[in-house]
JSON list of C-alpha atoms and ligand atoms in Angstrom, two decimals:
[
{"chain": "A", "resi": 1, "resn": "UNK", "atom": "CA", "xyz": [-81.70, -156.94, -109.83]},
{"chain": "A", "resi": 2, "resn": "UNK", "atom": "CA", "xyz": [-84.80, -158.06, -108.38]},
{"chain": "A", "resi": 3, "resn": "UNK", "atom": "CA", "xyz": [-86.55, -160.84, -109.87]},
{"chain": "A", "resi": 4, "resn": "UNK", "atom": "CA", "xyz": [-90.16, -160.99, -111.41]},
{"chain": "A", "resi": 5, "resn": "UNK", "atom": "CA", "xyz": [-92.19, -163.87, -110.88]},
{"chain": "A", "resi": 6, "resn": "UNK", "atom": "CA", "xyz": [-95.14, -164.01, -113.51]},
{"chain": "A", "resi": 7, "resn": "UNK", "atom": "CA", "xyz": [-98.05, -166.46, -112.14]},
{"chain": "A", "resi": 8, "resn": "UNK", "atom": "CA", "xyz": [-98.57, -169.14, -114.86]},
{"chain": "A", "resi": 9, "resn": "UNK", "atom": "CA", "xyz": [-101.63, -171.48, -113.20]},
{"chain": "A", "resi": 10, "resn": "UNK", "atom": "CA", "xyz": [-104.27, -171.87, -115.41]},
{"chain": "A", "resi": 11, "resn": "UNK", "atom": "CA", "xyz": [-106.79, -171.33, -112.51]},
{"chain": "A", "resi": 12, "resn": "UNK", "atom": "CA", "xyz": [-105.25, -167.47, -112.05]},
{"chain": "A", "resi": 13, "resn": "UNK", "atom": "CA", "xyz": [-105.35, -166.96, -115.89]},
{"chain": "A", "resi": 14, "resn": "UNK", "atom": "CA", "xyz": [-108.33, -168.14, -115.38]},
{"chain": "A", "resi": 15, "resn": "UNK", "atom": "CA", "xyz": [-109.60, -166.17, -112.79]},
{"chain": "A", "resi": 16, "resn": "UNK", "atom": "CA", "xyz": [-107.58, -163.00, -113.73]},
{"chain": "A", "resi": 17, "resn": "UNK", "atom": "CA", "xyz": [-109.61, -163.12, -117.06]},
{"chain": "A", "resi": 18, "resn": "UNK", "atom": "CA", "xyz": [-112.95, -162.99, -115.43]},
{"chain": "A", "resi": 19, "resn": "UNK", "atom": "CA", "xyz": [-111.78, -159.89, -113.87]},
{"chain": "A", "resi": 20, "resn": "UNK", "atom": "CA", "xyz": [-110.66, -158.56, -116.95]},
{"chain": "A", "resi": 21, "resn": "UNK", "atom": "CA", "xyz": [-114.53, -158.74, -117.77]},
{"chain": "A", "resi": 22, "resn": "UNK", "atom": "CA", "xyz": [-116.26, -155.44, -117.92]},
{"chain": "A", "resi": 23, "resn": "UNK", "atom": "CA", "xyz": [-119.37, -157.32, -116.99]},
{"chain": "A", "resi": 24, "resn": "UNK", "atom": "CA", "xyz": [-118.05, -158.98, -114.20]},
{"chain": "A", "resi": 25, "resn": "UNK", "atom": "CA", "xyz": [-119.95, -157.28, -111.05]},
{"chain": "A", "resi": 26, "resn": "UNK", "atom": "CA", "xyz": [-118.72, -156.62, -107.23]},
{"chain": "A", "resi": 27, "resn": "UNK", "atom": "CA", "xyz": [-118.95, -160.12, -105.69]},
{"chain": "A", "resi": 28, "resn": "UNK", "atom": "CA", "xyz": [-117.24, -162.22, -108.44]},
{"chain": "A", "resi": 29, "resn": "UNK", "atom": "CA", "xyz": [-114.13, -159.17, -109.01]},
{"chain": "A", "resi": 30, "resn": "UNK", "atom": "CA", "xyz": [-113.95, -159.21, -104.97]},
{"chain": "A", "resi": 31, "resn": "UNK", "atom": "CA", "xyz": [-114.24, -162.73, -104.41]},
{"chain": "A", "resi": 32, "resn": "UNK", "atom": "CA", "xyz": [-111.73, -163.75, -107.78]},
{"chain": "A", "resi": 33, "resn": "UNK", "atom": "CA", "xyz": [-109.16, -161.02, -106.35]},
{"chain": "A", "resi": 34, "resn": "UNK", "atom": "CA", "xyz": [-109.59, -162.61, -103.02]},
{"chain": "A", "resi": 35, "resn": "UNK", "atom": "CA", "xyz": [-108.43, -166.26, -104.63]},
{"chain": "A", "resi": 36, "resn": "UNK", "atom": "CA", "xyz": [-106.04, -164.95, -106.89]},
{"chain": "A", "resi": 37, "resn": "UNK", "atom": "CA", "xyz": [-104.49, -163.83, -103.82]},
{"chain": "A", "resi": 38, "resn": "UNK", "atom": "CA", "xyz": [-104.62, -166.52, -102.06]},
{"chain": "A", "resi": 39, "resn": "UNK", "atom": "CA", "xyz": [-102.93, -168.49, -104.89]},
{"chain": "A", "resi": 40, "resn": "UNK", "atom": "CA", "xyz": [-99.90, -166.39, -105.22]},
{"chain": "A", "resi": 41, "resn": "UNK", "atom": "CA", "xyz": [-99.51, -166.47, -101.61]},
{"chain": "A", "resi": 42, "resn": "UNK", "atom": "CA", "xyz": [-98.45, -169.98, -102.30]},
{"chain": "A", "resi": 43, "resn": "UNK", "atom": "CA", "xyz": [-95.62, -168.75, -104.55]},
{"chain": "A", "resi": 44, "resn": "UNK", "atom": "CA", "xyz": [-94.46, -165.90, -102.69]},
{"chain": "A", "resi": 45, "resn": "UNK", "atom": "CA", "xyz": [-94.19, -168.13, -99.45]},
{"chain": "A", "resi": 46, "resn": "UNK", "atom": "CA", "xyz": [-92.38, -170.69, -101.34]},
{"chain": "A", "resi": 47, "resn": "UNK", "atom": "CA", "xyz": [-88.96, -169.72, -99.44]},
{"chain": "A", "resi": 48, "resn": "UNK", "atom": "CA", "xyz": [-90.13, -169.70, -96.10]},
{"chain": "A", "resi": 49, "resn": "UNK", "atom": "CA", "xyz": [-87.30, -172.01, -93.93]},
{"chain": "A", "resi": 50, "resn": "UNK", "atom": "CA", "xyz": [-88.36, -175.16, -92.02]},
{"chain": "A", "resi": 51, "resn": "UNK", "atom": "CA", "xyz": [-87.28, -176.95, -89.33]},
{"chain": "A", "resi": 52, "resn": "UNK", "atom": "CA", "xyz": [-87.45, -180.44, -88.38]},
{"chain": "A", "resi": 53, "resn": "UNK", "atom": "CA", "xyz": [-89.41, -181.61, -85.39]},
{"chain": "A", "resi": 54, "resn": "UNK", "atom": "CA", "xyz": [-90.60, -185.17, -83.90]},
{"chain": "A", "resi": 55, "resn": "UNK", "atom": "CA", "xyz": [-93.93, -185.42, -82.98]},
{"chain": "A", "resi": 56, "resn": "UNK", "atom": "CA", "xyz": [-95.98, -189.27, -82.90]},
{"chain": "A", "resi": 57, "resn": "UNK", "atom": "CA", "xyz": [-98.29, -189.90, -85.37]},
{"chain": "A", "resi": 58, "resn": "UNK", "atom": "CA", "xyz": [-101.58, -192.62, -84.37]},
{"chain": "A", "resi": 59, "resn": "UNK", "atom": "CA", "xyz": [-99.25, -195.28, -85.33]},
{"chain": "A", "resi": 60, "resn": "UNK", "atom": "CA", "xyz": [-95.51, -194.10, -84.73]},
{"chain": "A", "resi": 61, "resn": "UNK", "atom": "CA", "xyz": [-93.18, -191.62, -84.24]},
{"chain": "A", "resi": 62, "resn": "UNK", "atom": "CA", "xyz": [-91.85, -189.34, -86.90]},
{"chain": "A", "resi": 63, "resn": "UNK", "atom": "CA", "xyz": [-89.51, -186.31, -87.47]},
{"chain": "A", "resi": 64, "resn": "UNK", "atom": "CA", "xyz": [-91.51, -183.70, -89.58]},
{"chain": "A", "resi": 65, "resn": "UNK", "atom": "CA", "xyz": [-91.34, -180.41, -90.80]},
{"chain": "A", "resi": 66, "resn": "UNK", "atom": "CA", "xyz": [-92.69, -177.10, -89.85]},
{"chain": "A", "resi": 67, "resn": "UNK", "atom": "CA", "xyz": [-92.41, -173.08, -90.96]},
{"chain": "A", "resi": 68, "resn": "UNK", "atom": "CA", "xyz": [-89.54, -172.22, -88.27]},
{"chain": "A", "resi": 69, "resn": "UNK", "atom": "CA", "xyz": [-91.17, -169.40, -86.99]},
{"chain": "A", "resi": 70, "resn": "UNK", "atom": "CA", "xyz": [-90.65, -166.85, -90.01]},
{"chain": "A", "resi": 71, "resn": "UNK", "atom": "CA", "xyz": [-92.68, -163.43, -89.15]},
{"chain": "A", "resi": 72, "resn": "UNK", "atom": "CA", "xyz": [-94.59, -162.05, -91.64]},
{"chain": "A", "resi": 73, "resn": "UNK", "atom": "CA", "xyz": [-96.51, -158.90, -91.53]},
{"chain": "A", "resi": 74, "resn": "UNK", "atom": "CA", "xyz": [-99.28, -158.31, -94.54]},
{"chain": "A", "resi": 75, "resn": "UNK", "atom": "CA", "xyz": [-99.55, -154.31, -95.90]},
{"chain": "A", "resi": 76, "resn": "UNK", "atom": "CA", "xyz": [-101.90, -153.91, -98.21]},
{"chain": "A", "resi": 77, "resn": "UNK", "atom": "CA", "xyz": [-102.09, -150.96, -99.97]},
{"chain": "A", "resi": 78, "resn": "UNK", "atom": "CA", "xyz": [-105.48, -148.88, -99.36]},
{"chain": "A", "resi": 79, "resn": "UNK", "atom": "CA", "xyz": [-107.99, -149.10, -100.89]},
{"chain": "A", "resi": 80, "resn": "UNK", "atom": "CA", "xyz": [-107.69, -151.75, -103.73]},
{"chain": "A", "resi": 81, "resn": "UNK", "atom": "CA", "xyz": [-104.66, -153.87, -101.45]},
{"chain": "A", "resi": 82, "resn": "UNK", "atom": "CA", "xyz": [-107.39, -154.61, -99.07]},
{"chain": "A", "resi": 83, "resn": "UNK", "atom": "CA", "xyz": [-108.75, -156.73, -101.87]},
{"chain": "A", "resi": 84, "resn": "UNK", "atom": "CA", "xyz": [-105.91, -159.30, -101.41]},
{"chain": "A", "resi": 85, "resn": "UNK", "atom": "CA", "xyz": [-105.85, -159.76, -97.13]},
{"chain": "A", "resi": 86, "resn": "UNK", "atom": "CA", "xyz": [-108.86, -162.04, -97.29]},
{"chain": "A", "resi": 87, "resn": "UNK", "atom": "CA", "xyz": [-106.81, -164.70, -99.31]},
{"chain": "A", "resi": 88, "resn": "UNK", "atom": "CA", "xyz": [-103.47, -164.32, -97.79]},
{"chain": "A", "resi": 89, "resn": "UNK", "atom": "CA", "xyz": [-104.78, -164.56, -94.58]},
{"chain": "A", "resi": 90, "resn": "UNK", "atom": "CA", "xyz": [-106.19, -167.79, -95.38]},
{"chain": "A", "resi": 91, "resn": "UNK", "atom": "CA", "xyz": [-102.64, -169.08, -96.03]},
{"chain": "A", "resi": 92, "resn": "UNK", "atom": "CA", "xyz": [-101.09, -167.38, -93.00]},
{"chain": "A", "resi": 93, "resn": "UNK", "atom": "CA", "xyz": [-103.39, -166.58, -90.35]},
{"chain": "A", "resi": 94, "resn": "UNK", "atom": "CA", "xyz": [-101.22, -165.69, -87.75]},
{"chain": "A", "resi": 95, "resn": "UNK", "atom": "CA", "xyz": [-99.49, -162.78, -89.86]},
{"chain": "A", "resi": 96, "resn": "UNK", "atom": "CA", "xyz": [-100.10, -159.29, -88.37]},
{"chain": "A", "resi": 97, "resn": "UNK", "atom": "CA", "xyz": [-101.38, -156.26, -91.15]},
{"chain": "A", "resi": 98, "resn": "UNK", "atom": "CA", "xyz": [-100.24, -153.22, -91.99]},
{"chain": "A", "resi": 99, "resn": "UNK", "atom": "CA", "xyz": [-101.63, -150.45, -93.62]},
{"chain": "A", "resi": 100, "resn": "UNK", "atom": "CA", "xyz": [-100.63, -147.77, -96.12]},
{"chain": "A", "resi": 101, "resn": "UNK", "atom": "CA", "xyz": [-102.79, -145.58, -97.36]},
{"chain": "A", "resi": 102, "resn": "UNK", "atom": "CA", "xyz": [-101.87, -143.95, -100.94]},
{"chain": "A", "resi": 103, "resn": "UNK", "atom": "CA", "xyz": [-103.96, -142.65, -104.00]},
{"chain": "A", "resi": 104, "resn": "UNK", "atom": "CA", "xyz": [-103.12, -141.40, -107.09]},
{"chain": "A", "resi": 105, "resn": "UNK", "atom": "CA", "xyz": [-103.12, -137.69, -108.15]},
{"chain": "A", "resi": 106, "resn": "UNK", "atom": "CA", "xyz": [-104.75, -138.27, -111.00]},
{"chain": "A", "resi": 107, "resn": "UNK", "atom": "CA", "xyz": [-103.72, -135.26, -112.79]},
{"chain": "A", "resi": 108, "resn": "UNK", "atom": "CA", "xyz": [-100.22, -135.68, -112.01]},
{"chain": "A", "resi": 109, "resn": "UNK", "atom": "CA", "xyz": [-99.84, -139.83, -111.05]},
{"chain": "A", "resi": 110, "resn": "UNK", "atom": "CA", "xyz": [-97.71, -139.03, -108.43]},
{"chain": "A", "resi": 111, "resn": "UNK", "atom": "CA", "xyz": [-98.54, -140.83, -105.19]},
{"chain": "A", "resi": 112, "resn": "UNK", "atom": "CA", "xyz": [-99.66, -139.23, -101.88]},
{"chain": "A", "resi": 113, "resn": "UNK", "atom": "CA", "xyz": [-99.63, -140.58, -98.71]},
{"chain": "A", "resi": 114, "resn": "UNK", "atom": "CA", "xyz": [-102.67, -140.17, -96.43]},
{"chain": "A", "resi": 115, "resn": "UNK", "atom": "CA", "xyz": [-102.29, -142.86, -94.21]},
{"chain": "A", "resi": 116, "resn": "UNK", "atom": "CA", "xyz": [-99.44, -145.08, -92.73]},
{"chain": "A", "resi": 117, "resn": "UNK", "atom": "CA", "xyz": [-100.13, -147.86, -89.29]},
{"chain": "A", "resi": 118, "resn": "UNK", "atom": "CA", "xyz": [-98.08, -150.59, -89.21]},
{"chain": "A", "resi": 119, "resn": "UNK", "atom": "CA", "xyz": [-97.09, -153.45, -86.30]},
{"chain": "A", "resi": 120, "resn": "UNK", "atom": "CA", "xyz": [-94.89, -152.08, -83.75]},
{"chain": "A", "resi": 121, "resn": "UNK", "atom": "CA", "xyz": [-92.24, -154.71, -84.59]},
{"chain": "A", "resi": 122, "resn": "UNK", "atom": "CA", "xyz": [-92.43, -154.28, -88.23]},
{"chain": "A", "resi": 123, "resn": "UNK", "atom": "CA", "xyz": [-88.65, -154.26, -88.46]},
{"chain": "A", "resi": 124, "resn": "UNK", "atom": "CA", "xyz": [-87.95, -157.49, -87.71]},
{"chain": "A", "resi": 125, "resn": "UNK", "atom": "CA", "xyz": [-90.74, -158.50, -90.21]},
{"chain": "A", "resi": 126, "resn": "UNK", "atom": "CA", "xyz": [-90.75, -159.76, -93.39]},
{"chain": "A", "resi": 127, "resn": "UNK", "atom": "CA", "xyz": [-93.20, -158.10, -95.40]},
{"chain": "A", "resi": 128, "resn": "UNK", "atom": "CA", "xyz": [-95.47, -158.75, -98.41]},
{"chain": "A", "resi": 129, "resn": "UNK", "atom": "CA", "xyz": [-96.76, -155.78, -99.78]},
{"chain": "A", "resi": 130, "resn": "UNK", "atom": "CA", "xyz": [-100.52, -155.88, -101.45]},
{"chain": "A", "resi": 131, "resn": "UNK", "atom": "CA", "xyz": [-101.38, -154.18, -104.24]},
{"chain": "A", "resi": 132, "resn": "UNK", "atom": "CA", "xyz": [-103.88, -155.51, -107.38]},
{"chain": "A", "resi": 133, "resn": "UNK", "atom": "CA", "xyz": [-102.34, -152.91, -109.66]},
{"chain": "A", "resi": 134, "resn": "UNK", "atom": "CA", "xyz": [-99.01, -151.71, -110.52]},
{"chain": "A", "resi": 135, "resn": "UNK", "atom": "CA", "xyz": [-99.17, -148.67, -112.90]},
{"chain": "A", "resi": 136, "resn": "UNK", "atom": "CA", "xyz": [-96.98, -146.32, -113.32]},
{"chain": "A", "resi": 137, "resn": "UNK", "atom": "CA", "xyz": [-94.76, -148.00, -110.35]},
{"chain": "A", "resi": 138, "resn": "UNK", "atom": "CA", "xyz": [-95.45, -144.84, -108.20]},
{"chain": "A", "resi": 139, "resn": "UNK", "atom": "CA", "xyz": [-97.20, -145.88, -105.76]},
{"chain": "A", "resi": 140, "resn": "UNK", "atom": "CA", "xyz": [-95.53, -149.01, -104.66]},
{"chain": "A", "resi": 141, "resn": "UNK", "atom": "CA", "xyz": [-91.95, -147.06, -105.02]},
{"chain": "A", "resi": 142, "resn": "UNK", "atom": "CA", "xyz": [-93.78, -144.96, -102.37]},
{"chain": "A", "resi": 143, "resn": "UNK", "atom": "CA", "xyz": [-94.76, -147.59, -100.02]},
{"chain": "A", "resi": 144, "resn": "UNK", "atom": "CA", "xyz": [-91.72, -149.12, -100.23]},
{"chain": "A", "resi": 145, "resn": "UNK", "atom": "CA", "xyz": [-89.62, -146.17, -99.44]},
{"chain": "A", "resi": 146, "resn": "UNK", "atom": "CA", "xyz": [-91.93, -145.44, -96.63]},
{"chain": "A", "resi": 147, "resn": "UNK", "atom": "CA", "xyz": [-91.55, -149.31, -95.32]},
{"chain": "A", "resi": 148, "resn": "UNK", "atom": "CA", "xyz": [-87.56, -148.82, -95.63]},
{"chain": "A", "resi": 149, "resn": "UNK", "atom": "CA", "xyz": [-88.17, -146.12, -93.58]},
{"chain": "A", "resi": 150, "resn": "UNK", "atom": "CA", "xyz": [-89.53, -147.90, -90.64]},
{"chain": "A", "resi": 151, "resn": "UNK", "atom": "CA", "xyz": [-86.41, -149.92, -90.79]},
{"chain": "A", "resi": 152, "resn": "UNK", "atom": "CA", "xyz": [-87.93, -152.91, -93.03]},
{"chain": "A", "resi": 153, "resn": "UNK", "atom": "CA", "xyz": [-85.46, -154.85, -94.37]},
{"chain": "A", "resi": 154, "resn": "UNK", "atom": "CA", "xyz": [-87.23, -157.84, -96.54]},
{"chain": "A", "resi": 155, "resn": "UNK", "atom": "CA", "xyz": [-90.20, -156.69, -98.96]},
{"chain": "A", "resi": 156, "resn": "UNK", "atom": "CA", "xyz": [-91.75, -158.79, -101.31]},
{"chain": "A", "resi": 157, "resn": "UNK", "atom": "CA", "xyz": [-94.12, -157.32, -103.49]},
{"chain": "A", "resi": 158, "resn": "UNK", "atom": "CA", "xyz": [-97.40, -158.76, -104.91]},
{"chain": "A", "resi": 159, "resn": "UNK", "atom": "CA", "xyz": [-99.54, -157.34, -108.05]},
{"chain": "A", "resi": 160, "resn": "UNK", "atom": "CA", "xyz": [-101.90, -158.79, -109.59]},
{"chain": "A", "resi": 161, "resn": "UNK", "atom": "CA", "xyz": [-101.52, -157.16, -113.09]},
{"chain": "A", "resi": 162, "resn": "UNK", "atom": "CA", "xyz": [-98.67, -154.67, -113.58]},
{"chain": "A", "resi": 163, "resn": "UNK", "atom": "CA", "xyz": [-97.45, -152.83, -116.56]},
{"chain": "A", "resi": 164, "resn": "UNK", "atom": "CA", "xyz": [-93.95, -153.21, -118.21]},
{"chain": "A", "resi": 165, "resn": "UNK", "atom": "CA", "xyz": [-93.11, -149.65, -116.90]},
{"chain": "A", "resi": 166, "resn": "UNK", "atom": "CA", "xyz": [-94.30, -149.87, -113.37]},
{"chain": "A", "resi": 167, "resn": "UNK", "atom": "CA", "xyz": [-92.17, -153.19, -113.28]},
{"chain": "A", "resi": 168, "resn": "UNK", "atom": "CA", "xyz": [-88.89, -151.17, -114.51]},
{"chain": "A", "resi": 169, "resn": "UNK", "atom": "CA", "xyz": [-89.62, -148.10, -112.37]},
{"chain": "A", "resi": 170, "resn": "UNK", "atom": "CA", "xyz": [-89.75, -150.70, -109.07]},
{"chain": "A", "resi": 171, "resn": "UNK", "atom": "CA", "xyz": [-86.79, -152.80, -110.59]},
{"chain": "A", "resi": 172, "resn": "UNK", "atom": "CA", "xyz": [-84.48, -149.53, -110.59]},
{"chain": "A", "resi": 173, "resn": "UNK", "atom": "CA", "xyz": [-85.87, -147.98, -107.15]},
{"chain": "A", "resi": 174, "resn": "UNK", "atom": "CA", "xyz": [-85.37, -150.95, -105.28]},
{"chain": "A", "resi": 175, "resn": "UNK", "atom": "CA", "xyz": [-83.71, -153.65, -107.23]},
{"chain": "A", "resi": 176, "resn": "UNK", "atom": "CA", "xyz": [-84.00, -156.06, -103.80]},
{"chain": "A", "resi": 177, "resn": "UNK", "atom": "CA", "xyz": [-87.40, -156.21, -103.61]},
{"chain": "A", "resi": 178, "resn": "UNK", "atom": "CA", "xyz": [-88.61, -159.01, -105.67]},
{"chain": "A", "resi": 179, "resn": "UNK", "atom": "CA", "xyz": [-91.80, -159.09, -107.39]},
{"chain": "A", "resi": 180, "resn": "UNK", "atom": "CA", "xyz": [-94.89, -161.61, -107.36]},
{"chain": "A", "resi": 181, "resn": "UNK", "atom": "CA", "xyz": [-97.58, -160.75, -110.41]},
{"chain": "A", "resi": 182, "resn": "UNK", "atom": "CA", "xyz": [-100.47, -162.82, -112.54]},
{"chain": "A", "resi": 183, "resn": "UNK", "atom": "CA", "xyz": [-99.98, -161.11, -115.27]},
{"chain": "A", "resi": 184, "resn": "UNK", "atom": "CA", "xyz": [-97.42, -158.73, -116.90]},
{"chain": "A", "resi": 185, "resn": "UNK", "atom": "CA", "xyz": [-99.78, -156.56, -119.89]},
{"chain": "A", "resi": 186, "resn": "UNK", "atom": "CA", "xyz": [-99.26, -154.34, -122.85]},
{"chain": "A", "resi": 187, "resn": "UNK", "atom": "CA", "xyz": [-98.72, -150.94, -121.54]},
{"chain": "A", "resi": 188, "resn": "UNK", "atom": "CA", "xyz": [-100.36, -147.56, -120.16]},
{"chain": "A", "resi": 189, "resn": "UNK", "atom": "CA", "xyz": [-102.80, -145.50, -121.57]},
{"chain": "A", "resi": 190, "resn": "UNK", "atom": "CA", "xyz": [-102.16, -141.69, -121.41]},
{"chain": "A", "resi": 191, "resn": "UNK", "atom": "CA", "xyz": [-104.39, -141.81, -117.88]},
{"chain": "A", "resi": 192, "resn": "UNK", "atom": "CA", "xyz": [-102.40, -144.02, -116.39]},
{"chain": "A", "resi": 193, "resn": "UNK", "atom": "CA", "xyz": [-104.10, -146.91, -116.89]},
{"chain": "A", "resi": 194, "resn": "UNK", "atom": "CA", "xyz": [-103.07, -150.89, -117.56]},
{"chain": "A", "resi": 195, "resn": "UNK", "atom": "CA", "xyz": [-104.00, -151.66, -121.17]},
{"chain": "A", "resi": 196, "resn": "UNK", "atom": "CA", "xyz": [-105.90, -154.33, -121.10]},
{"chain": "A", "resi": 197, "resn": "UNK", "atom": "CA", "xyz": [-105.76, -154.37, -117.38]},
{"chain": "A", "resi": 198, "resn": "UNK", "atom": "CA", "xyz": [-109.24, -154.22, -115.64]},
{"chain": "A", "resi": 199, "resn": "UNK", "atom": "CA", "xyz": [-109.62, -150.46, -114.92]},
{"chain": "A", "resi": 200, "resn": "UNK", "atom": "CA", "xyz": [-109.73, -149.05, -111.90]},
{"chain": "A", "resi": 201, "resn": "UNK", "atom": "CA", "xyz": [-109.30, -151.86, -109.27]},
{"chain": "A", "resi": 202, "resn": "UNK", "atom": "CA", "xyz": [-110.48, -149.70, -106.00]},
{"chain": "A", "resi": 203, "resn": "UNK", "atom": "CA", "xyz": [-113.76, -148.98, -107.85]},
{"chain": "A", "resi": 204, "resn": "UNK", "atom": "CA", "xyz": [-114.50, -152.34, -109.32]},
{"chain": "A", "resi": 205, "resn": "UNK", "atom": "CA", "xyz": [-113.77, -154.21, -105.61]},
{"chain": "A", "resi": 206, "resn": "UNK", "atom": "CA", "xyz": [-115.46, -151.40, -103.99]},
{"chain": "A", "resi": 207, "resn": "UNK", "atom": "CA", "xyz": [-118.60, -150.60, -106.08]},
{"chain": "A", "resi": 208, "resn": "UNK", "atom": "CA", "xyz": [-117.53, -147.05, -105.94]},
{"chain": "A", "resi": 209, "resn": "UNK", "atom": "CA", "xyz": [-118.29, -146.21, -109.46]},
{"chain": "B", "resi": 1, "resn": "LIG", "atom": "C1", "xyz": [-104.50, -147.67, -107.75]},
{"chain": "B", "resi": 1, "resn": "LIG", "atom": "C2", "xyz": [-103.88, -149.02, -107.42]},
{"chain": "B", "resi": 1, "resn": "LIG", "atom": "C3", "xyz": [-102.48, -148.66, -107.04]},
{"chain": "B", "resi": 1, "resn": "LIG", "atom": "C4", "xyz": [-102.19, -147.48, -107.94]},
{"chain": "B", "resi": 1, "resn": "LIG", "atom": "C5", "xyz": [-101.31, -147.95, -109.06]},
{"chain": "B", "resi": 1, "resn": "LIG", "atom": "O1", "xyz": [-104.85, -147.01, -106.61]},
{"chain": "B", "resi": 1, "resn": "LIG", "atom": "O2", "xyz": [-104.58, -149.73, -106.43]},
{"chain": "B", "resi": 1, "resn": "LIG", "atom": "O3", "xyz": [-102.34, -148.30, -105.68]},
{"chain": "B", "resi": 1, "resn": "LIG", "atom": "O4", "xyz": [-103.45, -147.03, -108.47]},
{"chain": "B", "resi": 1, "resn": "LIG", "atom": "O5", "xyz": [-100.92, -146.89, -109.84]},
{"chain": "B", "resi": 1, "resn": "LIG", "atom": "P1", "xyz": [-99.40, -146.42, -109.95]},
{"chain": "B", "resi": 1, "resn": "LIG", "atom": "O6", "xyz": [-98.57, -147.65, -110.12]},
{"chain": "B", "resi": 1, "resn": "LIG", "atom": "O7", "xyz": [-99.40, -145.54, -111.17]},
{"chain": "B", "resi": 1, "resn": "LIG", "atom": "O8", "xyz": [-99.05, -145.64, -108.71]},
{"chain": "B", "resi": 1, "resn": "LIG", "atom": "P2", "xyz": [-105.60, -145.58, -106.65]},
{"chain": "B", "resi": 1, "resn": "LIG", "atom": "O9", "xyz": [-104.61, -144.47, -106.66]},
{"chain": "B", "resi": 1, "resn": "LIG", "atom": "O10", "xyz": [-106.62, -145.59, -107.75]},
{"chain": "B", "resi": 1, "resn": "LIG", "atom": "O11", "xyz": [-106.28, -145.50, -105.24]},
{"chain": "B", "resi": 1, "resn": "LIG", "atom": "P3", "xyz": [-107.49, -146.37, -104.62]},
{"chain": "B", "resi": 1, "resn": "LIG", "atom": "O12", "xyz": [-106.97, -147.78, -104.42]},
{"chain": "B", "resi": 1, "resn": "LIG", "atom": "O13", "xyz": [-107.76, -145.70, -103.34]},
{"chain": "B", "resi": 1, "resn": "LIG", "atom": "O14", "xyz": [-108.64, -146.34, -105.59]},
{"chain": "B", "resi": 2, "resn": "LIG", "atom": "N1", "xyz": [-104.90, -148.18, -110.96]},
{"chain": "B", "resi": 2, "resn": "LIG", "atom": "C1", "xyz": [-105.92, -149.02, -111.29]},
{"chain": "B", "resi": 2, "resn": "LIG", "atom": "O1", "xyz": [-106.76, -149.35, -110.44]},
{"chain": "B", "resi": 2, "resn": "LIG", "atom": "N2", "xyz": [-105.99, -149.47, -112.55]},
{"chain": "B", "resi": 2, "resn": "LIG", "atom": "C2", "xyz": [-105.09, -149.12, -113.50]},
{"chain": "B", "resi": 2, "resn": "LIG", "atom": "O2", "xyz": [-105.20, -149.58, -114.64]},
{"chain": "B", "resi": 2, "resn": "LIG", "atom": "C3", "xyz": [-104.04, -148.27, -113.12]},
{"chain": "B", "resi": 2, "resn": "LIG", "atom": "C4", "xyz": [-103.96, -147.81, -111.86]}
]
């Protein structure tokens, strides 16, 4: 079974909070989902193997370490994923991006994919999947299923608030794919929506509504 990592810094409660906030306009939700991001990446990275190498110092020679070469590819999910790329690629800027492009029917919640370009080597990448929100789980089932696909074979995924049943409905679809979130909340709403949660993450990084 795949294994759920809840965030517990105080600076991404912290930030995550002023998110929450209904009064909290564009630039502080885009620039707070930005560091949130770029926090987790930390965590999420945490495995990465290293290798020893000898380089000199100004004052003498010493065997250090260094990421062995690990590659990464970033997809975000479209639109609210691209939220999260800013941050992560502060932490790893040589990482090539993917895209996926997937909204919500919202009458019926079920995915629908408009959009897929990833790197042409994604296959032999290890990939951390972007997402702010994870709902009803259908969307990220969908991404991941489309990444499998493609012949992806490591998937990590990263929410920033998800809901108890999105978390099961990954967990069962793809019980390898281990998850990376700030905060776990309450439940859904009958829309769809993460009680408390911050409503509708695409809108509120976007300005669209
Ligand atoms: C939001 C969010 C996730 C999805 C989560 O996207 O960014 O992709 O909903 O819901 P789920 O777990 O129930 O599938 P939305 O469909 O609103 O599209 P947008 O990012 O383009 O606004
Ligand atoms: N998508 C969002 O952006 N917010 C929710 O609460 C649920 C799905």
């Amino acid at each position: 079974m795949a294994t759920v990592h809840e965030m517990d810094h105080p600076l991404i409660k912290h930030k995550l909070s002023l998110m929450r906030d209904k009064t909290t306009g564009v630039k502080e939700f885009r620039e707070a989902t930005a560091e949130i991001a770029m926090l987790m990446c930390y965590e999420a990275t945490r495995d990465l193997p290293l290798k020893e190498i000898s380089i000199e110092t100004p004052v003498a020679q010493a065997k250090v370490k260094v990421i062995s070469g690990k590659k990464i590819a970033l997809v975000p999910i479209l639109r609210a994923g691209l939220g999260m790329i800013e941050g992560m690629l502060e932490m790893i800027p040589a990482a090539k991006v993917g895209h996926i492009g997937l909204y919500r029917d919202p009458e019926t919640l079920h995915p629908v994919e408009y959009y897929c370009k990833l790197p042409s080597d994604i296959q032999d990448r290890d990939v951390l999947l972007l997402d702010p929100m994870l709902a009803t789980g259908g969307s990220a089932v969908a991404a991941i299923d489309s990444l499998k696909r493609r012949g992806v074979k490591h998937i990590k995924l990263m929410n920033l608030i998800a809901a108890p049943e999105g978390v099961k409905t990954v967990q069962d679809a793809h019980p390898d794919v281990d998850i990376f979130v700030a905060a776990i909340d309450e439940k859904l709403n009958e829309h769809g929506y993460i009680i408390p949660g911050l409503g509708d993450a695409g809108d509120r990084i976007f300005g669209t509504k």
